[in-house]
Amino acid sequence: MRVGAIASSVAALRSPISRRPFLLPSSDHPHLAGSLYLRRARCRDGRRTMISEQFSSSPPPAQSSSSSSAPFASLARPVDGDAEAEKPLPKQRPWLIVGLGNPGKNYSGTRHNVGFEFVEAIAEAEGISMSSVSFKALFGKGFIGNVPVMLAKPQTFMNASGESVGPIVSYYKIPLKQVLVVFDDLDLPFAKLRLLPKGGHGGHNGFQEYPPAPYHFICYIWMKSVINHLKGSRDFPRLRIGIGRPPGKMNPASFVMRPFNKQEREELDFTLQQGVAAIRILLLEGFDKSATFVNSNKSMEQLS
């Protein structure tokens, strides 16, 4: 019996242990509350040590890499003496989440910049610094759960966002299905989210008026630049954030440059947090579950 118990213990130690989330029960949806992570602790000399638990509402920090050309090292470490664990693991490609907007104080806090605000909300929630400037964008790298992620806010103005997005995707060889573009949408009710697997630019070449130019014929989002710099492909997901319709006969170009009032700001902040939860689901559980979460979400008014 004693020999059998020892053999069982040794077998348990030799089996690979992967980080997995422990979901907190204090929220209606686990990804709104955060996760607890279990991971292997190792000594500096590489010998096996006891398993430890790391409890945190934010994801583990990025692992250091011996080569600057490899921005994301493998999260899994082999256990010494375990032939299966020592086999090299396939490199995990990062997700790229791009928020569209316009740089400068004149545009900060306006309806047209909710894409920027969304990326900022992710960075704050996940503890990802966006202090570096790369590829004509404010840029950050980190993890959501065990998934490597890049955040970008192109500084090219919206009509040239592709000049930033295209080179990032090309340099890091990111699959298009892992490139999420976030932007504002006049056709969605205010603070409503819509997650789509792919699509076209819908004529979104910027503000162009076609006489007699009623506002629903005006093109208001610059997606064509992104598509052009992805070799014409439209097969990347996008997240639209509703900013409502302009009142009366107000020019939509003027409307999207307006800031939010106090009530709108509260509702938008609530939606951004729901959006952060949707991103966690997207990266950790897949597109379908994330789309279901987004489409079934209730507004702040409906919950009050």
PDB file of C-alpha atoms in Angstrom:
ATOM      1  CA  MET A   1       0.000   0.000   0.000  1.00  0.00           C
ATOM      2  CA  ARG A   2       2.764   2.393   0.916  1.00  0.00           C
ATOM      3  CA  VAL A   3       4.656   1.699  -2.324  1.00  0.00           C
ATOM      4  CA  GLY A   4       1.454   2.240  -4.309  1.00  0.00           C
ATOM      5  CA  ALA A   5       0.818   5.586  -2.588  1.00  0.00           C
ATOM      6  CA  ILE A   6       4.359   6.762  -3.356  1.00  0.00           C
ATOM      7  CA  ALA A   7       3.988   5.708  -6.987  1.00  0.00           C
ATOM      8  CA  SER A   8       0.705   7.625  -7.251  1.00  0.00           C
ATOM      9  CA  SER A   9       2.307  10.729  -5.767  1.00  0.00           C
ATOM     10  CA  VAL A  10       5.230  10.555  -8.192  1.00  0.00           C
ATOM     11  CA  ALA A  11       2.857  10.093 -11.133  1.00  0.00           C
ATOM     12  CA  ALA A  12       0.830  13.108 -10.015  1.00  0.00           C
ATOM     13  CA  LEU A  13       3.956  15.248  -9.805  1.00  0.00           C
ATOM     14  CA  ARG A  14       5.126  14.157 -13.245  1.00  0.00           C
ATOM     15  CA  SER A  15       1.848  15.023 -14.990  1.00  0.00           C
ATOM     16  CA  PRO A  16       1.906  18.486 -16.610  1.00  0.00           C
ATOM     17  CA  ILE A  17      -0.080  21.149 -14.798  1.00  0.00           C
ATOM     18  CA  SER A  18      -1.509  23.989 -16.839  1.00  0.00           C
ATOM     19  CA  ARG A  19      -2.716  27.338 -15.608  1.00  0.00           C
ATOM     20  CA  ARG A  20      -6.481  27.388 -15.393  1.00  0.00           C
ATOM     21  CA  PRO A  21      -8.924  30.031 -14.163  1.00  0.00           C
ATOM     22  CA  PHE A  22     -10.866  29.664 -10.936  1.00  0.00           C
ATOM     23  CA  LEU A  23     -13.975  31.770 -11.385  1.00  0.00           C
ATOM     24  CA  LEU A  24     -15.192  34.023  -8.624  1.00  0.00           C
ATOM     25  CA  PRO A  25     -18.854  33.507  -7.662  1.00  0.00           C
ATOM     26  CA  SER A  26     -19.449  37.113  -6.623  1.00  0.00           C
ATOM     27  CA  SER A  27     -20.678  38.340 -10.011  1.00  0.00           C
ATOM     28  CA  ASP A  28     -23.411  37.476 -12.478  1.00  0.00           C
ATOM     29  CA  HIS A  29     -20.694  36.601 -14.961  1.00  0.00           C
ATOM     30  CA  PRO A  30     -17.270  35.330 -13.927  1.00  0.00           C
ATOM     31  CA  HIS A  31     -15.322  37.503 -16.357  1.00  0.00           C
ATOM     32  CA  LEU A  32     -16.733  40.621 -14.712  1.00  0.00           C
ATOM     33  CA  ALA A  33     -15.349  39.537 -11.355  1.00  0.00           C
ATOM     34  CA  GLY A  34     -11.900  38.356 -12.410  1.00  0.00           C
ATOM     35  CA  SER A  35     -10.121  35.045 -12.140  1.00  0.00           C
ATOM     36  CA  LEU A  36      -7.770  33.149  -9.885  1.00  0.00           C
ATOM     37  CA  TYR A  37      -4.811  31.507 -11.491  1.00  0.00           C
ATOM     38  CA  LEU A  38      -2.974  28.353 -10.579  1.00  0.00           C
ATOM     39  CA  ARG A  39       0.536  28.015 -11.889  1.00  0.00           C
ATOM     40  CA  ARG A  40       3.734  26.129 -11.249  1.00  0.00           C
ATOM     41  CA  ALA A  41       6.396  27.799  -9.107  1.00  0.00           C
ATOM     42  CA  ARG A  42       9.980  26.895  -9.957  1.00  0.00           C
ATOM     43  CA  CYS A  43      13.371  27.532  -8.344  1.00  0.00           C
ATOM     44  CA  ARG A  44      15.987  29.530 -10.224  1.00  0.00           C
ATOM     45  CA  ASP A  45      18.091  26.382 -10.722  1.00  0.00           C
ATOM     46  CA  GLY A  46      15.206  24.743 -12.574  1.00  0.00           C
ATOM     47  CA  ARG A  47      14.456  21.998 -10.039  1.00  0.00           C
ATOM     48  CA  ARG A  48      10.865  21.069  -9.336  1.00  0.00           C
ATOM     49  CA  THR A  49       9.299  22.727  -6.305  1.00  0.00           C
ATOM     50  CA  MET A  50       5.905  22.658  -4.694  1.00  0.00           C
ATOM     51  CA  ILE A  51       2.881  23.889  -6.610  1.00  0.00           C
ATOM     52  CA  SER A  52       1.699  27.323  -5.487  1.00  0.00           C
ATOM     53  CA  GLU A  53      -1.448  29.254  -6.133  1.00  0.00           C
ATOM     54  CA  GLN A  54      -1.452  32.848  -7.281  1.00  0.00           C
ATOM     55  CA  PHE A  55      -4.661  34.636  -6.454  1.00  0.00           C
ATOM     56  CA  SER A  56      -5.261  37.771  -8.467  1.00  0.00           C
ATOM     57  CA  SER A  57      -8.071  39.539 -10.307  1.00  0.00           C
ATOM     58  CA  SER A  58      -5.640  40.490 -13.058  1.00  0.00           C
ATOM     59  CA  PRO A  59      -3.726  38.176 -15.412  1.00  0.00           C
ATOM     60  CA  PRO A  60      -0.163  37.034 -14.722  1.00  0.00           C
ATOM     61  CA  PRO A  61       2.589  39.312 -16.021  1.00  0.00           C
ATOM     62  CA  ALA A  62       4.333  38.559 -19.282  1.00  0.00           C
ATOM     63  CA  GLN A  63       7.183  36.074 -18.948  1.00  0.00           C
ATOM     64  CA  SER A  64      10.628  37.431 -19.703  1.00  0.00           C
ATOM     65  CA  SER A  65      12.250  36.246 -22.908  1.00  0.00           C
ATOM     66  CA  SER A  66      15.897  35.661 -23.642  1.00  0.00           C
ATOM     67  CA  SER A  67      15.453  37.153 -27.101  1.00  0.00           C
ATOM     68  CA  SER A  68      14.020  40.566 -27.850  1.00  0.00           C
ATOM     69  CA  SER A  69      12.685  39.221 -31.149  1.00  0.00           C
ATOM     70  CA  ALA A  70      10.266  36.953 -29.228  1.00  0.00           C
ATOM     71  CA  PRO A  71       7.880  39.324 -27.442  1.00  0.00           C
ATOM     72  CA  PHE A  72       5.864  36.537 -25.835  1.00  0.00           C
ATOM     73  CA  ALA A  73       7.682  33.577 -24.313  1.00  0.00           C
ATOM     74  CA  SER A  74       5.875  30.271 -23.881  1.00  0.00           C
ATOM     75  CA  LEU A  75       3.828  30.207 -20.699  1.00  0.00           C
ATOM     76  CA  ALA A  76       4.359  26.480 -20.147  1.00  0.00           C
ATOM     77  CA  ARG A  77       7.652  25.304 -18.672  1.00  0.00           C
ATOM     78  CA  PRO A  78       8.814  21.682 -18.979  1.00  0.00           C
ATOM     79  CA  VAL A  79       9.303  19.610 -15.836  1.00  0.00           C
ATOM     80  CA  ASP A  80      12.854  18.266 -15.591  1.00  0.00           C
ATOM     81  CA  GLY A  81      13.035  14.587 -16.495  1.00  0.00           C
ATOM     82  CA  ASP A  82       9.635  14.557 -18.208  1.00  0.00           C
ATOM     83  CA  ALA A  83      10.230  13.723 -21.881  1.00  0.00           C
ATOM     84  CA  GLU A  84       6.735  14.747 -22.965  1.00  0.00           C
ATOM     85  CA  ALA A  85       6.860  18.070 -21.116  1.00  0.00           C
ATOM     86  CA  GLU A  86      10.289  18.878 -22.559  1.00  0.00           C
ATOM     87  CA  LYS A  87       8.992  18.781 -26.151  1.00  0.00           C
ATOM     88  CA  PRO A  88       8.826  22.310 -27.616  1.00  0.00           C
ATOM     89  CA  LEU A  89       5.318  23.754 -27.614  1.00  0.00           C
ATOM     90  CA  PRO A  90       3.894  25.570 -30.629  1.00  0.00           C
ATOM     91  CA  LYS A  91       4.278  29.321 -30.353  1.00  0.00           C
ATOM     92  CA  GLN A  92       1.041  31.040 -29.424  1.00  0.00           C
ATOM     93  CA  ARG A  93       0.241  34.028 -31.600  1.00  0.00           C
ATOM     94  CA  PRO A  94      -0.969  37.134 -29.760  1.00  0.00           C
ATOM     95  CA  TRP A  95      -4.294  38.852 -30.232  1.00  0.00           C
ATOM     96  CA  LEU A  96      -4.257  42.424 -31.488  1.00  0.00           C
ATOM     97  CA  ILE A  97      -6.994  44.735 -30.208  1.00  0.00           C
ATOM     98  CA  VAL A  98      -7.095  48.075 -32.013  1.00  0.00           C
ATOM     99  CA  GLY A  99      -9.237  50.999 -30.930  1.00  0.00           C
ATOM    100  CA  LEU A 100      -9.892  53.593 -33.636  1.00  0.00           C
ATOM    101  CA  GLY A 101      -9.935  57.280 -32.834  1.00  0.00           C
ATOM    102  CA  ASN A 102      -8.223  60.593 -33.458  1.00  0.00           C
ATOM    103  CA  PRO A 103      -5.167  61.798 -31.505  1.00  0.00           C
ATOM    104  CA  GLY A 104      -4.986  65.117 -29.710  1.00  0.00           C
ATOM    105  CA  LYS A 105      -6.811  66.964 -26.954  1.00  0.00           C
ATOM    106  CA  ASN A 106      -9.433  68.337 -29.322  1.00  0.00           C
ATOM    107  CA  TYR A 107     -10.809  64.825 -29.870  1.00  0.00           C
ATOM    108  CA  SER A 108     -10.354  63.396 -26.389  1.00  0.00           C
ATOM    109  CA  GLY A 109     -13.623  62.343 -24.761  1.00  0.00           C
ATOM    110  CA  THR A 110     -15.686  62.748 -27.934  1.00  0.00           C
ATOM    111  CA  ARG A 111     -18.074  60.187 -29.421  1.00  0.00           C
ATOM    112  CA  HIS A 112     -15.721  59.464 -32.296  1.00  0.00           C
ATOM    113  CA  ASN A 113     -13.014  58.324 -29.855  1.00  0.00           C
ATOM    114  CA  VAL A 114     -14.852  55.572 -27.978  1.00  0.00           C
ATOM    115  CA  GLY A 115     -12.545  53.065 -29.703  1.00  0.00           C
ATOM    116  CA  PHE A 116      -9.619  54.662 -27.874  1.00  0.00           C
ATOM    117  CA  GLU A 117     -11.566  54.620 -24.610  1.00  0.00           C
ATOM    118  CA  PHE A 118     -12.365  50.945 -25.006  1.00  0.00           C
ATOM    119  CA  VAL A 119      -8.701  49.996 -25.399  1.00  0.00           C
ATOM    120  CA  GLU A 120      -7.835  52.185 -22.414  1.00  0.00           C
ATOM    121  CA  ALA A 121     -10.454  50.341 -20.343  1.00  0.00           C
ATOM    122  CA  ILE A 122      -8.868  46.993 -21.247  1.00  0.00           C
ATOM    123  CA  ALA A 123      -5.386  48.277 -20.408  1.00  0.00           C
ATOM    124  CA  GLU A 124      -6.542  49.519 -17.002  1.00  0.00           C
ATOM    125  CA  ALA A 125      -8.490  46.362 -16.163  1.00  0.00           C
ATOM    126  CA  GLU A 126      -5.675  44.005 -17.168  1.00  0.00           C
ATOM    127  CA  GLY A 127      -2.734  46.088 -15.955  1.00  0.00           C
ATOM    128  CA  ILE A 128      -1.210  46.579 -19.405  1.00  0.00           C
ATOM    129  CA  SER A 129       1.011  49.619 -19.899  1.00  0.00           C
ATOM    130  CA  MET A 130       0.509  51.574 -23.117  1.00  0.00           C
ATOM    131  CA  SER A 131       3.369  54.015 -22.661  1.00  0.00           C
ATOM    132  CA  SER A 132       5.376  52.938 -25.713  1.00  0.00           C
ATOM    133  CA  VAL A 133       5.013  54.262 -29.247  1.00  0.00           C
ATOM    134  CA  SER A 134       5.416  51.715 -32.046  1.00  0.00           C
ATOM    135  CA  PHE A 135       3.987  51.307 -35.532  1.00  0.00           C
ATOM    136  CA  LYS A 136       2.527  54.830 -35.435  1.00  0.00           C
ATOM    137  CA  ALA A 137       0.447  53.864 -32.400  1.00  0.00           C
ATOM    138  CA  LEU A 138       0.362  54.006 -28.632  1.00  0.00           C
ATOM    139  CA  PHE A 139       1.182  50.393 -27.996  1.00  0.00           C
ATOM    140  CA  GLY A 140       1.134  47.862 -25.163  1.00  0.00           C
ATOM    141  CA  LYS A 141       1.745  44.143 -24.604  1.00  0.00           C
ATOM    142  CA  GLY A 142       0.432  41.889 -21.883  1.00  0.00           C
ATOM    143  CA  PHE A 143      -1.793  38.937 -21.110  1.00  0.00           C
ATOM    144  CA  ILE A 144      -5.481  38.306 -20.633  1.00  0.00           C
ATOM    145  CA  GLY A 145      -5.564  35.068 -18.698  1.00  0.00           C
ATOM    146  CA  ASN A 146      -2.847  33.022 -20.394  1.00  0.00           C
ATOM    147  CA  VAL A 147      -3.407  34.586 -23.811  1.00  0.00           C
ATOM    148  CA  PRO A 148      -0.831  37.105 -25.103  1.00  0.00           C
ATOM    149  CA  VAL A 149      -2.422  40.331 -26.266  1.00  0.00           C
ATOM    150  CA  MET A 150      -1.365  43.581 -27.907  1.00  0.00           C
ATOM    151  CA  LEU A 151      -3.286  46.834 -27.544  1.00  0.00           C
ATOM    152  CA  ALA A 152      -2.972  49.677 -30.025  1.00  0.00           C
ATOM    153  CA  LYS A 153      -4.356  53.191 -30.468  1.00  0.00           C
ATOM    154  CA  PRO A 154      -3.246  54.398 -33.918  1.00  0.00           C
ATOM    155  CA  GLN A 155      -2.055  58.017 -33.911  1.00  0.00           C
ATOM    156  CA  THR A 156      -2.542  58.477 -37.649  1.00  0.00           C
ATOM    157  CA  PHE A 157      -6.116  59.863 -37.509  1.00  0.00           C
ATOM    158  CA  MET A 158      -8.910  57.491 -38.417  1.00  0.00           C
ATOM    159  CA  ASN A 159      -8.699  57.833 -42.182  1.00  0.00           C
ATOM    160  CA  ALA A 160      -5.162  56.381 -42.114  1.00  0.00           C
ATOM    161  CA  SER A 161      -5.517  53.778 -39.336  1.00  0.00           C
ATOM    162  CA  GLY A 162      -4.395  51.022 -41.694  1.00  0.00           C
ATOM    163  CA  GLU A 163      -0.904  52.543 -41.783  1.00  0.00           C
ATOM    164  CA  SER A 164      -0.590  51.424 -38.171  1.00  0.00           C
ATOM    165  CA  VAL A 165      -2.653  48.226 -38.138  1.00  0.00           C
ATOM    166  CA  GLY A 166      -1.162  46.672 -41.279  1.00  0.00           C
ATOM    167  CA  PRO A 167       2.497  46.765 -40.184  1.00  0.00           C
ATOM    168  CA  ILE A 168       1.674  45.371 -36.708  1.00  0.00           C
ATOM    169  CA  VAL A 169      -0.175  42.416 -38.211  1.00  0.00           C
ATOM    170  CA  SER A 170       2.599  41.812 -40.750  1.00  0.00           C
ATOM    171  CA  TYR A 171       5.513  42.099 -38.310  1.00  0.00           C
ATOM    172  CA  TYR A 172       4.057  39.791 -35.653  1.00  0.00           C
ATOM    173  CA  LYS A 173       2.362  37.485 -38.212  1.00  0.00           C
ATOM    174  CA  ILE A 174      -0.963  37.759 -36.415  1.00  0.00           C
ATOM    175  CA  PRO A 175      -3.825  35.705 -37.899  1.00  0.00           C
ATOM    176  CA  LEU A 176      -6.598  38.016 -39.096  1.00  0.00           C
ATOM    177  CA  LYS A 177      -9.137  36.128 -36.965  1.00  0.00           C
ATOM    178  CA  GLN A 178      -7.170  37.442 -33.975  1.00  0.00           C
ATOM    179  CA  VAL A 179      -7.240  41.094 -35.042  1.00  0.00           C
ATOM    180  CA  LEU A 180     -10.140  42.893 -33.346  1.00  0.00           C
ATOM    181  CA  VAL A 181     -10.918  46.445 -34.498  1.00  0.00           C
ATOM    182  CA  VAL A 182     -13.107  48.572 -32.196  1.00  0.00           C
ATOM    183  CA  PHE A 183     -14.899  51.716 -33.362  1.00  0.00           C
ATOM    184  CA  ASP A 184     -17.982  53.915 -32.914  1.00  0.00           C
ATOM    185  CA  ASP A 185     -21.234  53.376 -34.793  1.00  0.00           C
ATOM    186  CA  LEU A 186     -23.973  55.928 -35.432  1.00  0.00           C
ATOM    187  CA  ASP A 187     -26.445  53.235 -36.453  1.00  0.00           C
ATOM    188  CA  LEU A 188     -26.402  51.475 -33.076  1.00  0.00           C
ATOM    189  CA  PRO A 189     -28.394  52.718 -30.073  1.00  0.00           C
ATOM    190  CA  PHE A 190     -26.273  54.589 -27.566  1.00  0.00           C
ATOM    191  CA  ALA A 191     -23.958  52.356 -25.484  1.00  0.00           C
ATOM    192  CA  LYS A 192     -24.999  49.220 -27.388  1.00  0.00           C
ATOM    193  CA  LEU A 193     -22.273  46.745 -28.405  1.00  0.00           C
ATOM    194  CA  ARG A 194     -22.211  44.566 -31.492  1.00  0.00           C
ATOM    195  CA  LEU A 195     -19.540  41.931 -32.113  1.00  0.00           C
ATOM    196  CA  LEU A 196     -19.118  40.739 -35.703  1.00  0.00           C
ATOM    197  CA  PRO A 197     -16.786  38.020 -37.045  1.00  0.00           C
ATOM    198  CA  LYS A 198     -15.963  39.939 -40.245  1.00  0.00           C
ATOM    199  CA  GLY A 199     -17.444  42.371 -42.750  1.00  0.00           C
ATOM    200  CA  GLY A 200     -16.772  45.155 -45.225  1.00  0.00           C
ATOM    201  CA  HIS A 201     -16.048  48.823 -44.784  1.00  0.00           C
ATOM    202  CA  GLY A 202     -19.676  49.588 -45.679  1.00  0.00           C
ATOM    203  CA  GLY A 203     -18.579  52.676 -47.591  1.00  0.00           C
ATOM    204  CA  HIS A 204     -16.837  54.025 -44.505  1.00  0.00           C
ATOM    205  CA  ASN A 205     -14.253  56.189 -46.236  1.00  0.00           C
ATOM    206  CA  GLY A 206     -14.721  59.181 -43.968  1.00  0.00           C
ATOM    207  CA  PHE A 207     -17.322  61.922 -44.016  1.00  0.00           C
ATOM    208  CA  GLN A 208     -18.613  62.365 -47.541  1.00  0.00           C
ATOM    209  CA  GLU A 209     -21.874  64.045 -48.365  1.00  0.00           C
ATOM    210  CA  TYR A 210     -23.988  62.948 -51.277  1.00  0.00           C
ATOM    211  CA  PRO A 211     -26.574  65.640 -52.127  1.00  0.00           C
ATOM    212  CA  PRO A 212     -29.209  66.047 -50.861  1.00  0.00           C
ATOM    213  CA  ALA A 213     -27.135  64.478 -48.013  1.00  0.00           C
ATOM    214  CA  PRO A 214     -29.600  63.392 -45.309  1.00  0.00           C
ATOM    215  CA  TYR A 215     -27.492  62.224 -42.398  1.00  0.00           C
ATOM    216  CA  HIS A 216     -28.178  58.502 -42.868  1.00  0.00           C
ATOM    217  CA  PHE A 217     -26.300  58.646 -46.209  1.00  0.00           C
ATOM    218  CA  ILE A 218     -23.131  60.064 -44.655  1.00  0.00           C
ATOM    219  CA  CYS A 219     -20.178  57.710 -44.254  1.00  0.00           C
ATOM    220  CA  TYR A 220     -18.691  58.171 -40.813  1.00  0.00           C
ATOM    221  CA  ILE A 221     -16.090  55.502 -39.990  1.00  0.00           C
ATOM    222  CA  TRP A 222     -12.763  54.912 -41.696  1.00  0.00           C
ATOM    223  CA  MET A 223     -12.492  51.141 -42.134  1.00  0.00           C
ATOM    224  CA  LYS A 224     -11.351  51.073 -45.739  1.00  0.00           C
ATOM    225  CA  SER A 225      -7.826  52.102 -44.739  1.00  0.00           C
ATOM    226  CA  VAL A 226      -7.526  49.089 -42.422  1.00  0.00           C
ATOM    227  CA  ILE A 227      -8.837  46.712 -45.102  1.00  0.00           C
ATOM    228  CA  ASN A 228      -6.471  48.112 -47.739  1.00  0.00           C
ATOM    229  CA  HIS A 229      -3.455  47.590 -45.480  1.00  0.00           C
ATOM    230  CA  LEU A 230      -4.535  44.015 -44.742  1.00  0.00           C
ATOM    231  CA  LYS A 231      -4.176  43.200 -48.460  1.00  0.00           C
ATOM    232  CA  GLY A 232      -7.853  43.802 -49.078  1.00  0.00           C
ATOM    233  CA  SER A 233      -9.031  41.174 -46.597  1.00  0.00           C
ATOM    234  CA  ARG A 234     -12.171  41.825 -44.556  1.00  0.00           C
ATOM    235  CA  ASP A 235     -11.888  38.614 -42.552  1.00  0.00           C
ATOM    236  CA  PHE A 236     -11.143  40.151 -39.178  1.00  0.00           C
ATOM    237  CA  PRO A 237     -13.576  40.619 -36.263  1.00  0.00           C
ATOM    238  CA  ARG A 238     -14.811  44.032 -35.232  1.00  0.00           C
ATOM    239  CA  LEU A 239     -16.603  45.422 -32.198  1.00  0.00           C
ATOM    240  CA  ARG A 240     -18.942  48.363 -32.762  1.00  0.00           C
ATOM    241  CA  ILE A 241     -19.963  50.727 -29.977  1.00  0.00           C
ATOM    242  CA  GLY A 242     -23.212  52.619 -30.445  1.00  0.00           C
ATOM    243  CA  ILE A 243     -23.038  56.386 -29.985  1.00  0.00           C
ATOM    244  CA  GLY A 244     -26.654  57.158 -30.934  1.00  0.00           C
ATOM    245  CA  ARG A 245     -28.086  59.380 -33.644  1.00  0.00           C
ATOM    246  CA  PRO A 246     -27.688  63.166 -33.870  1.00  0.00           C
ATOM    247  CA  PRO A 247     -30.713  65.124 -32.683  1.00  0.00           C
ATOM    248  CA  GLY A 248     -32.922  66.865 -35.224  1.00  0.00           C
ATOM    249  CA  LYS A 249     -31.063  67.793 -38.383  1.00  0.00           C
ATOM    250  CA  MET A 250     -27.625  68.099 -36.777  1.00  0.00           C
ATOM    251  CA  ASN A 251     -24.753  67.255 -39.075  1.00  0.00           C
ATOM    252  CA  PRO A 252     -23.386  63.816 -38.059  1.00  0.00           C
ATOM    253  CA  ALA A 253     -19.824  65.099 -38.562  1.00  0.00           C
ATOM    254  CA  SER A 254     -20.480  67.652 -35.824  1.00  0.00           C
ATOM    255  CA  PHE A 255     -22.367  65.185 -33.641  1.00  0.00           C
ATOM    256  CA  VAL A 256     -19.567  62.614 -33.423  1.00  0.00           C
ATOM    257  CA  MET A 257     -17.159  65.318 -32.265  1.00  0.00           C
ATOM    258  CA  ARG A 258     -19.350  66.229 -29.297  1.00  0.00           C
ATOM    259  CA  PRO A 259     -18.512  65.075 -25.750  1.00  0.00           C
ATOM    260  CA  PHE A 260     -20.894  63.034 -23.610  1.00  0.00           C
ATOM    261  CA  ASN A 261     -23.160  64.519 -20.969  1.00  0.00           C
ATOM    262  CA  LYS A 262     -23.064  63.209 -17.396  1.00  0.00           C
ATOM    263  CA  GLN A 263     -25.783  60.596 -17.842  1.00  0.00           C
ATOM    264  CA  GLU A 264     -24.297  59.359 -21.103  1.00  0.00           C
ATOM    265  CA  ARG A 265     -20.869  59.137 -19.509  1.00  0.00           C
ATOM    266  CA  GLU A 266     -22.181  56.904 -16.712  1.00  0.00           C
ATOM    267  CA  GLU A 267     -23.932  54.631 -19.170  1.00  0.00           C
ATOM    268  CA  LEU A 268     -20.913  54.471 -21.473  1.00  0.00           C
ATOM    269  CA  ASP A 269     -18.565  53.600 -18.604  1.00  0.00           C
ATOM    270  CA  PHE A 270     -20.904  50.740 -17.689  1.00  0.00           C
ATOM    271  CA  THR A 271     -20.867  49.520 -21.294  1.00  0.00           C
ATOM    272  CA  LEU A 272     -17.075  49.683 -21.464  1.00  0.00           C
ATOM    273  CA  GLN A 273     -16.841  47.381 -18.451  1.00  0.00           C
ATOM    274  CA  GLN A 274     -19.269  44.982 -20.112  1.00  0.00           C
ATOM    275  CA  GLY A 275     -17.060  45.179 -23.182  1.00  0.00           C
ATOM    276  CA  VAL A 276     -13.949  44.290 -21.193  1.00  0.00           C
ATOM    277  CA  ALA A 277     -15.762  41.187 -19.938  1.00  0.00           C
ATOM    278  CA  ALA A 278     -16.692  40.348 -23.539  1.00  0.00           C
ATOM    279  CA  ILE A 279     -13.015  40.554 -24.549  1.00  0.00           C
ATOM    280  CA  ARG A 280     -12.034  38.148 -21.770  1.00  0.00           C
ATOM    281  CA  ILE A 281     -14.653  35.692 -22.991  1.00  0.00           C
ATOM    282  CA  LEU A 282     -13.515  36.155 -26.595  1.00  0.00           C
ATOM    283  CA  LEU A 283      -9.883  35.351 -25.850  1.00  0.00           C
ATOM    284  CA  LEU A 284     -10.462  32.614 -23.270  1.00  0.00           C
ATOM    285  CA  GLU A 285     -13.659  30.932 -24.452  1.00  0.00           C
ATOM    286  CA  GLY A 286     -14.097  31.791 -28.121  1.00  0.00           C
ATOM    287  CA  PHE A 287     -16.015  34.088 -30.444  1.00  0.00           C
ATOM    288  CA  ASP A 288     -19.425  32.414 -30.206  1.00  0.00           C
ATOM    289  CA  LYS A 289     -19.635  32.652 -26.425  1.00  0.00           C
ATOM    290  CA  SER A 290     -18.457  36.255 -26.504  1.00  0.00           C
ATOM    291  CA  ALA A 291     -21.031  37.202 -29.157  1.00  0.00           C
ATOM    292  CA  THR A 292     -23.776  35.552 -27.098  1.00  0.00           C
ATOM    293  CA  PHE A 293     -22.678  37.512 -24.040  1.00  0.00           C
ATOM    294  CA  VAL A 294     -22.641  40.795 -25.977  1.00  0.00           C
ATOM    295  CA  ASN A 295     -26.004  40.244 -27.648  1.00  0.00           C
ATOM    296  CA  SER A 296     -27.726  39.237 -24.422  1.00  0.00           C
ATOM    297  CA  ASN A 297     -26.305  42.102 -22.388  1.00  0.00           C
ATOM    298  CA  LYS A 298     -28.731  44.487 -20.758  1.00  0.00           C
ATOM    299  CA  SER A 299     -28.195  48.216 -20.547  1.00  0.00           C
ATOM    300  CA  MET A 300     -27.667  50.072 -17.288  1.00  0.00           C
ATOM    301  CA  GLU A 301     -31.244  51.375 -17.474  1.00  0.00           C
ATOM    302  CA  GLN A 302     -32.639  47.862 -17.869  1.00  0.00           C
ATOM    303  CA  LEU A 303     -30.703  46.660 -14.835  1.00  0.00           C
ATOM    304  CA  SER A 304     -31.743  49.590 -12.618  1.00  0.00           C
TER     305      SER A 304
END
